[in-house]
GROMACS .gro file of C-alpha atoms in nm:
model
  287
    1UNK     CA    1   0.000   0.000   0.000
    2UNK     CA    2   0.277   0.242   0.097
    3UNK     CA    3   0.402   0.178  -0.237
    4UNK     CA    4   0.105   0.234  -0.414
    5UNK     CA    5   0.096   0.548  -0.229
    6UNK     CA    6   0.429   0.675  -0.326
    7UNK     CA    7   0.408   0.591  -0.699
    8UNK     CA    8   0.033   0.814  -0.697
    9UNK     CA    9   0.222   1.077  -0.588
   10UNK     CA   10   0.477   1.092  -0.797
   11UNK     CA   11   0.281   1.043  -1.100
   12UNK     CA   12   0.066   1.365  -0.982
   13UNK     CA   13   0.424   1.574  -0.917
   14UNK     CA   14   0.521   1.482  -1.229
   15UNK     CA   15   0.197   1.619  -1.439
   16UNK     CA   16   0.246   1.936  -1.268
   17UNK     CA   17   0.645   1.985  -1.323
   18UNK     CA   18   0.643   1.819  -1.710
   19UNK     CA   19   0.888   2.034  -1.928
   20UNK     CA   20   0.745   2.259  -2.142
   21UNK     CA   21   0.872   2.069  -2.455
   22UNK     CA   22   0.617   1.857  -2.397
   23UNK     CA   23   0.350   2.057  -2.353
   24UNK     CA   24   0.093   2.137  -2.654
   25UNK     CA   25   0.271   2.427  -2.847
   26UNK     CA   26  -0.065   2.517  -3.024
   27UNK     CA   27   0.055   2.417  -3.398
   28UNK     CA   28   0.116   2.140  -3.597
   29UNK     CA   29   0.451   1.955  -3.653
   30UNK     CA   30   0.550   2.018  -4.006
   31UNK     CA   31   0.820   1.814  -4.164
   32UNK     CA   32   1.148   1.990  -4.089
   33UNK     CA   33   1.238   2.262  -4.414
   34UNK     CA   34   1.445   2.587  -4.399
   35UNK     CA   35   1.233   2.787  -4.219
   36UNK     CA   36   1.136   3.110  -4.428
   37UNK     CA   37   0.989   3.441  -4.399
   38UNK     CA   38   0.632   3.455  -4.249
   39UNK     CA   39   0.679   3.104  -4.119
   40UNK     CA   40   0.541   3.032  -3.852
   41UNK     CA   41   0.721   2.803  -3.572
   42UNK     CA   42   0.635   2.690  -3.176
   43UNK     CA   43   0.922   2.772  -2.932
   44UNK     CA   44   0.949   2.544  -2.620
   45UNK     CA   45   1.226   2.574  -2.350
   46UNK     CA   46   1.253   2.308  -2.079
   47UNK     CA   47   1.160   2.478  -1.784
   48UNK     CA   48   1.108   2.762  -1.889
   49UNK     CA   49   0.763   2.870  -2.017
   50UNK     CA   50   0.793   3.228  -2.014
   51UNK     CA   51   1.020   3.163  -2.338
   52UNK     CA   52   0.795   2.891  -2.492
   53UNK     CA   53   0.548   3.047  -2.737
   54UNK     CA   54   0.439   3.049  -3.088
   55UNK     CA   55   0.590   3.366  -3.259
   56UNK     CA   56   0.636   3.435  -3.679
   57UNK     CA   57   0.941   3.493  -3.860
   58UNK     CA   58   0.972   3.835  -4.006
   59UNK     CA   59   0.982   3.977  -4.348
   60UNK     CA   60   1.361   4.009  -4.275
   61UNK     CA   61   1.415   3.658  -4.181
   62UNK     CA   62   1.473   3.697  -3.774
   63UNK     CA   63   1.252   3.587  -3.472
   64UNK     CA   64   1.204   3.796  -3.141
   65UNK     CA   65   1.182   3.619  -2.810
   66UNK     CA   66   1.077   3.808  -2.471
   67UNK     CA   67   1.393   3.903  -2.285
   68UNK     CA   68   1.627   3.878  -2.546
   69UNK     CA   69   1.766   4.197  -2.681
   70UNK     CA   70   1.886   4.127  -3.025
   71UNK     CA   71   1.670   3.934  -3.262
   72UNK     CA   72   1.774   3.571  -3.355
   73UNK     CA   73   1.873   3.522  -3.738
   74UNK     CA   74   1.604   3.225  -3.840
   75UNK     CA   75   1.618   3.236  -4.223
   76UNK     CA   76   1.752   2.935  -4.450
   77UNK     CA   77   1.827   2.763  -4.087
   78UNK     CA   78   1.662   2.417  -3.987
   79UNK     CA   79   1.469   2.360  -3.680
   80UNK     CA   80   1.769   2.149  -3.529
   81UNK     CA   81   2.003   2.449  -3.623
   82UNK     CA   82   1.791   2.755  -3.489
   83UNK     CA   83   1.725   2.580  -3.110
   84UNK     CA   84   2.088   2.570  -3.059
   85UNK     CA   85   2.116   2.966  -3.162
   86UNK     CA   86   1.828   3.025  -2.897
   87UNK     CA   87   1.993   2.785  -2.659
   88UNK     CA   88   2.299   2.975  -2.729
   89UNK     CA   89   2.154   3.347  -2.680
   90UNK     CA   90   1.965   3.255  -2.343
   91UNK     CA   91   2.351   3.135  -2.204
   92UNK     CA   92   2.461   3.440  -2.291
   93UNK     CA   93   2.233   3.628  -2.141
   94UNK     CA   94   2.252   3.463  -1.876
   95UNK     CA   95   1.873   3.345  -1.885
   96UNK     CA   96   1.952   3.011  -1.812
   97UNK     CA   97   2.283   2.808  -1.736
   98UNK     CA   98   2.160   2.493  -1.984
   99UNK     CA   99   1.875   2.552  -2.144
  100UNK     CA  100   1.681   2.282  -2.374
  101UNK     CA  101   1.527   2.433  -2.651
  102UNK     CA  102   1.290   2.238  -2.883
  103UNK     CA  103   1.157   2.425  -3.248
  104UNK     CA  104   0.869   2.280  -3.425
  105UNK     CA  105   0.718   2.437  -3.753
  106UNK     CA  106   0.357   2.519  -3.715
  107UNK     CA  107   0.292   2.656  -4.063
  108UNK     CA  108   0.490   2.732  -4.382
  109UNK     CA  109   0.427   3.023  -4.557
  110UNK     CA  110   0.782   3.087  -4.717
  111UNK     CA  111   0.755   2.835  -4.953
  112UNK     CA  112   0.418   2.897  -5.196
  113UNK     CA  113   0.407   2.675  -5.529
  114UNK     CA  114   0.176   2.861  -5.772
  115UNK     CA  115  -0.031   2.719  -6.055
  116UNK     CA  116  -0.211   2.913  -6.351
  117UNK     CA  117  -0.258   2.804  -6.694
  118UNK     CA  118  -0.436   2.602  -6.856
  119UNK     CA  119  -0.500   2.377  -6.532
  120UNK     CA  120  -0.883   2.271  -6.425
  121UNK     CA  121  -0.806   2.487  -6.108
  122UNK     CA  122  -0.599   2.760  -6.089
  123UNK     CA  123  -0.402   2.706  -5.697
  124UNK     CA  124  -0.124   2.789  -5.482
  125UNK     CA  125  -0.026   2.650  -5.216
  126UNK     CA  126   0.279   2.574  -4.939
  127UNK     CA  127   0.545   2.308  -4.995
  128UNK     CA  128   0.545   2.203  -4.658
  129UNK     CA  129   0.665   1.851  -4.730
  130UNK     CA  130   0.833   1.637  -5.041
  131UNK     CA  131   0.585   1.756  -5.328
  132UNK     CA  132   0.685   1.660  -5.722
  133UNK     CA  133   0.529   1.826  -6.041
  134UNK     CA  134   0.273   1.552  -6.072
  135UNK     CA  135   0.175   1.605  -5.727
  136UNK     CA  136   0.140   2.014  -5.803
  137UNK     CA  137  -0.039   1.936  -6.101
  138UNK     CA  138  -0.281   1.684  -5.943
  139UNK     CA  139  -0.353   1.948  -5.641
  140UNK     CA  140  -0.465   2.164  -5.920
  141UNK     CA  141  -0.705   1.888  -6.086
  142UNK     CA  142  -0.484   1.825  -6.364
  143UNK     CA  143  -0.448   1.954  -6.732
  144UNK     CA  144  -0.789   2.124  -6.920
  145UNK     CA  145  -0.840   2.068  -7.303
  146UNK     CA  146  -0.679   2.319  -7.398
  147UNK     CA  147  -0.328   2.288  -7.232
  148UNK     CA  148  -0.048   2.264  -7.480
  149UNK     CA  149   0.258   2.055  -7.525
  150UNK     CA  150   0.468   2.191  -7.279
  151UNK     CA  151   0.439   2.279  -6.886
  152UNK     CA  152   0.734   2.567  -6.801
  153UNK     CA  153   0.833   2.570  -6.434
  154UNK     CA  154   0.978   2.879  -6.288
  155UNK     CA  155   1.234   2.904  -6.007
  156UNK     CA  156   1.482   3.110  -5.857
  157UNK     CA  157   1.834   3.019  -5.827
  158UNK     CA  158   2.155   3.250  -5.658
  159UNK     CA  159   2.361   3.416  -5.963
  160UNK     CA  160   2.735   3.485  -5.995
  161UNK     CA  161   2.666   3.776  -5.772
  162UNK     CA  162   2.456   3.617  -5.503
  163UNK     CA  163   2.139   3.822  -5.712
  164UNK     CA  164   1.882   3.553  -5.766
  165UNK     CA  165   1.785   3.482  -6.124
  166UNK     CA  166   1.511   3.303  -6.238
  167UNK     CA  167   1.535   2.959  -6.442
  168UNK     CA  168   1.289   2.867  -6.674
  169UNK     CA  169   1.267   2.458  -6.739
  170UNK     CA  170   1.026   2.363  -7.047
  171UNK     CA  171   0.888   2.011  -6.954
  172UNK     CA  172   0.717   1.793  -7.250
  173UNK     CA  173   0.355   1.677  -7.109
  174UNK     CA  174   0.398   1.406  -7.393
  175UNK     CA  175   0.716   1.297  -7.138
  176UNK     CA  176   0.580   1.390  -6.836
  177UNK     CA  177   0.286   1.213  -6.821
  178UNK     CA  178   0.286   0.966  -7.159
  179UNK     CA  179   0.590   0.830  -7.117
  180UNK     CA  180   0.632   0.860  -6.745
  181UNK     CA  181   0.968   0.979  -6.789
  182UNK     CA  182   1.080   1.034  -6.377
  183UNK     CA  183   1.376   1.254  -6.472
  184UNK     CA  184   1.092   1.525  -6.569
  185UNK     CA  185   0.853   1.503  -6.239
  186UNK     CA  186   1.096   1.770  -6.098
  187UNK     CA  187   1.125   1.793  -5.705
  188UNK     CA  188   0.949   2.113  -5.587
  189UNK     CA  189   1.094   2.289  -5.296
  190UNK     CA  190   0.893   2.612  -5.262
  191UNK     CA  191   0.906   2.972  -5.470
  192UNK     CA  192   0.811   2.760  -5.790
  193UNK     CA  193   0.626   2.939  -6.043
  194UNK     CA  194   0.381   2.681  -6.266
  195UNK     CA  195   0.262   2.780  -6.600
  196UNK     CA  196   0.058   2.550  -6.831
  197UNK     CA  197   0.056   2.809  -7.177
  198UNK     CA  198  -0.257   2.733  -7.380
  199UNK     CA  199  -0.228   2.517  -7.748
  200UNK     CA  200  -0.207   2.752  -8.031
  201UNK     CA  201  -0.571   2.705  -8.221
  202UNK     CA  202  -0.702   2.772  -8.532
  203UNK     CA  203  -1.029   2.921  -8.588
  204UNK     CA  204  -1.291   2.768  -8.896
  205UNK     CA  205  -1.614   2.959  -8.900
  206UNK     CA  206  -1.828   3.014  -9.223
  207UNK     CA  207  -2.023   2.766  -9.415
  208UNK     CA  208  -1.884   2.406  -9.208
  209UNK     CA  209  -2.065   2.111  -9.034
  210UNK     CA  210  -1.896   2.235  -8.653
  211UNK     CA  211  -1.733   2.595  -8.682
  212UNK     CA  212  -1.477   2.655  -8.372
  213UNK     CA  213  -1.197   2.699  -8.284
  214UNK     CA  214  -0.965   2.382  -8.312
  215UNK     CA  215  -0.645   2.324  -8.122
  216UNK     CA  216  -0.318   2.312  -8.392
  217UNK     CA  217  -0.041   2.002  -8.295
  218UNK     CA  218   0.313   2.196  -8.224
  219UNK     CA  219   0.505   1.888  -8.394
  220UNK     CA  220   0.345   1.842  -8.734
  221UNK     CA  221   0.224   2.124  -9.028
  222UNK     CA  222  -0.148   2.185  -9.015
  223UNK     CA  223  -0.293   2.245  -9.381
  224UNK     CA  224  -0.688   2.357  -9.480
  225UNK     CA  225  -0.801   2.038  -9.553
  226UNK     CA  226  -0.670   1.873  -9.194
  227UNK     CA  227  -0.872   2.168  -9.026
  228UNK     CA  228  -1.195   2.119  -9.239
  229UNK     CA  229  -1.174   1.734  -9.180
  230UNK     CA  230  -1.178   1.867  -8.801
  231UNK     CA  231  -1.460   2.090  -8.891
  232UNK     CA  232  -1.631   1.761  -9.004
  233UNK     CA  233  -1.629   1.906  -9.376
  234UNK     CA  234  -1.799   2.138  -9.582
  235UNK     CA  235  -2.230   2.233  -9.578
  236UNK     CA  236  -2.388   2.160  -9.888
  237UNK     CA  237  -2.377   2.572 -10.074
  238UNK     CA  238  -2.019   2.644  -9.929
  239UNK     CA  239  -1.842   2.901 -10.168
  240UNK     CA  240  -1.557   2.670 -10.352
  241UNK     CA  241  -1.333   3.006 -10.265
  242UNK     CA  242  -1.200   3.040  -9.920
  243UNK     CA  243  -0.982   3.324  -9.719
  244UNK     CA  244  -0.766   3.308  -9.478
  245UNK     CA  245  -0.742   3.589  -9.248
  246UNK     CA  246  -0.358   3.631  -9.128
  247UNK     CA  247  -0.230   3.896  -8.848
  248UNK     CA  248   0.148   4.040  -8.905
  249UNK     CA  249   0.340   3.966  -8.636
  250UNK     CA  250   0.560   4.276  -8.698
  251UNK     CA  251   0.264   4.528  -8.779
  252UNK     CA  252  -0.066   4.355  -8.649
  253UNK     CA  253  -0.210   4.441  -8.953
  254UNK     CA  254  -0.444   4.113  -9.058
  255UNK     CA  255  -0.440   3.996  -9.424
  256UNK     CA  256  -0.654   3.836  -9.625
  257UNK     CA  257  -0.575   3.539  -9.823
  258UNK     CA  258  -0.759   3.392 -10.118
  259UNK     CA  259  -0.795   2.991 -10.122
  260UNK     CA  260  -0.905   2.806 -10.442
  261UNK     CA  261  -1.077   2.605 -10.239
  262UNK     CA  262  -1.180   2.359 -10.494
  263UNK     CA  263  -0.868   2.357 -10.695
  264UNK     CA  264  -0.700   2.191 -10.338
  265UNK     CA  265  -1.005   1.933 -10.290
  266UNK     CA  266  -0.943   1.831 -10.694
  267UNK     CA  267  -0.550   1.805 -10.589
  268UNK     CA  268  -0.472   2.056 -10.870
  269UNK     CA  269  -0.351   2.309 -10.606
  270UNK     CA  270  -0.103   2.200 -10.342
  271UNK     CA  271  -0.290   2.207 -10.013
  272UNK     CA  272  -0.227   2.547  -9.778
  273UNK     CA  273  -0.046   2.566  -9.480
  274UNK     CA  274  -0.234   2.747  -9.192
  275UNK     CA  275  -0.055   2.931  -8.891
  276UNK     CA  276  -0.167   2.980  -8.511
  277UNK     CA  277  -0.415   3.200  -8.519
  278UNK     CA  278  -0.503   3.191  -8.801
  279UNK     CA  279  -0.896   3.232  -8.932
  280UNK     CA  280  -0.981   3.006  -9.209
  281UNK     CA  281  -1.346   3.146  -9.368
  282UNK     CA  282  -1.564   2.934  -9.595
  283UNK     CA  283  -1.836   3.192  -9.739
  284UNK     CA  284  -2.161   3.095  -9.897
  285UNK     CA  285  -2.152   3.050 -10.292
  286UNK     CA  286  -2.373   3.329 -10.372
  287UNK     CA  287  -2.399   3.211 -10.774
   0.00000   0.00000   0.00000
């Protein structure tokens, strides 16, 4: 019974005097990154609770803890790496003779991943773990239709004069996804920029089955009678003489190009290679 006794009480002194570390720091244990600016990150010192608190890390990259006079440099550090700085500031302040400092990340917000394009939905969002293209891609519900051959991923990277630059990286979807080629499912870290450019189209209106605008394939020459075939071919008083309406790239003035339309569809006339953008008109045959 005494011993019954005795453990009881121990087990009740305990709860009362548990570290701090231990205690619930309000925030979520993130996997350990380089913290950031704006990150937020849960301080606990054994002991010591007047130090233990949740604070953010400011625009310029430092954290400010109650009783210490100079603020503690936090950016590009890991957890394991910033609670010995605190440790060591509190010694020499003589806070604390040996403190034991635990740092947990409670939220990233120095790391955003950004997604526009041609995407179903449009997203960004914090890399606050491993996270790979196809896992970007799939957060923002994948390609649309109209997404074109290539996905460009944007990140910055320290120059010859420790000014950042940004990289550019053109990745085939054909590769990416197709061929599930693994050297193109790029690691993400954070600060990537994710832009899925539309296909180049060609637009068919006039006298065809389905006028619209039709999306032109970046590896092989698109002629007039590949689009109509899209178009699902001609309606039944369609002019034999078609235009093709052509913007200059140098002046952005739009020309108009005559078609012998039925001089092509009787092979007389090579067939005409069409352009992005590029209108293709079928008028009626007013005769």
């Amino acid at each position: 019974m005494f011993v019954f006794i005795l453990l009881l009480l121990s087990s009740a002194a305990w709860a009362q005097a548990r570290p701090a570390a231990l205690a619930d720091t309000g925030g979520a244990n993130l996997p350990a990154q380089q913290i950031g600016p704006n990150d937020l990150i849960a301080v606990s010192v054994y002991g010591a609770p007047e130090f233990s608190r949740t604070v953010r890390v400011g625009a310029n990259g430092a954290v400010r803890l109650s009783m210490l006079p100079d603020p503690i440099e936090a950016k590009g550090l890991l957890p394991a790496a910033l609670e010995a700085k605190i440790a060591e500031a509190l010694r020499a302040e003589e806070l604390i003779v040996d403190p034991v400092v635990t740092v947990t990340i409670a939220e990233y917000h120095s790391r955003p991943i950004s997604l526009a394009g041609a995407v179903r939905n449009p997203v960004t969002f914090q890399a606050d773990g491993p996270v790979t293209l196809l896992d970007a891609l799939a957060r923002a519900g994948g390609l649309s239709q109209e997404a074109g051959p290539e996905i460009l991923v944007s990140r910055m990277q320290p120059g010859p004069d420790s000014e950042e630059t940004a990289i550019v990286q053109r990745i085939p979807v054909k590769g990416l996804i197709d061929a599930a080629d693994p050297e193109l499912n790029l690691k993400l870290t954070g600060g990537e920029e994710i832009r899925v450019p539309e296909a180049s189209k060609i637009f068919v209106v006039g006298n065809v089955k389905r006028p619209g605008a039709y999306p032109m394939p970046e590896t092989a020459e698109t002629t007039q009678l590949q689009v109509l075939a899209l178009a699902e071919g001609l309606m039944p008083y369609a002019s034999r003489q078609a235009f093709v309406y052509r913007r200059d790239p140098s002046t952005g003035i739009k020309n108009e190009i005559p078609i012998e339309l039925k001089q092509i569809m009787k092979r007389k006339t090579p067939d005409v290679p069409l352009a992005a953008n590029d209108i293709l008109y079928i008028p009626d045959n007013t005769g």
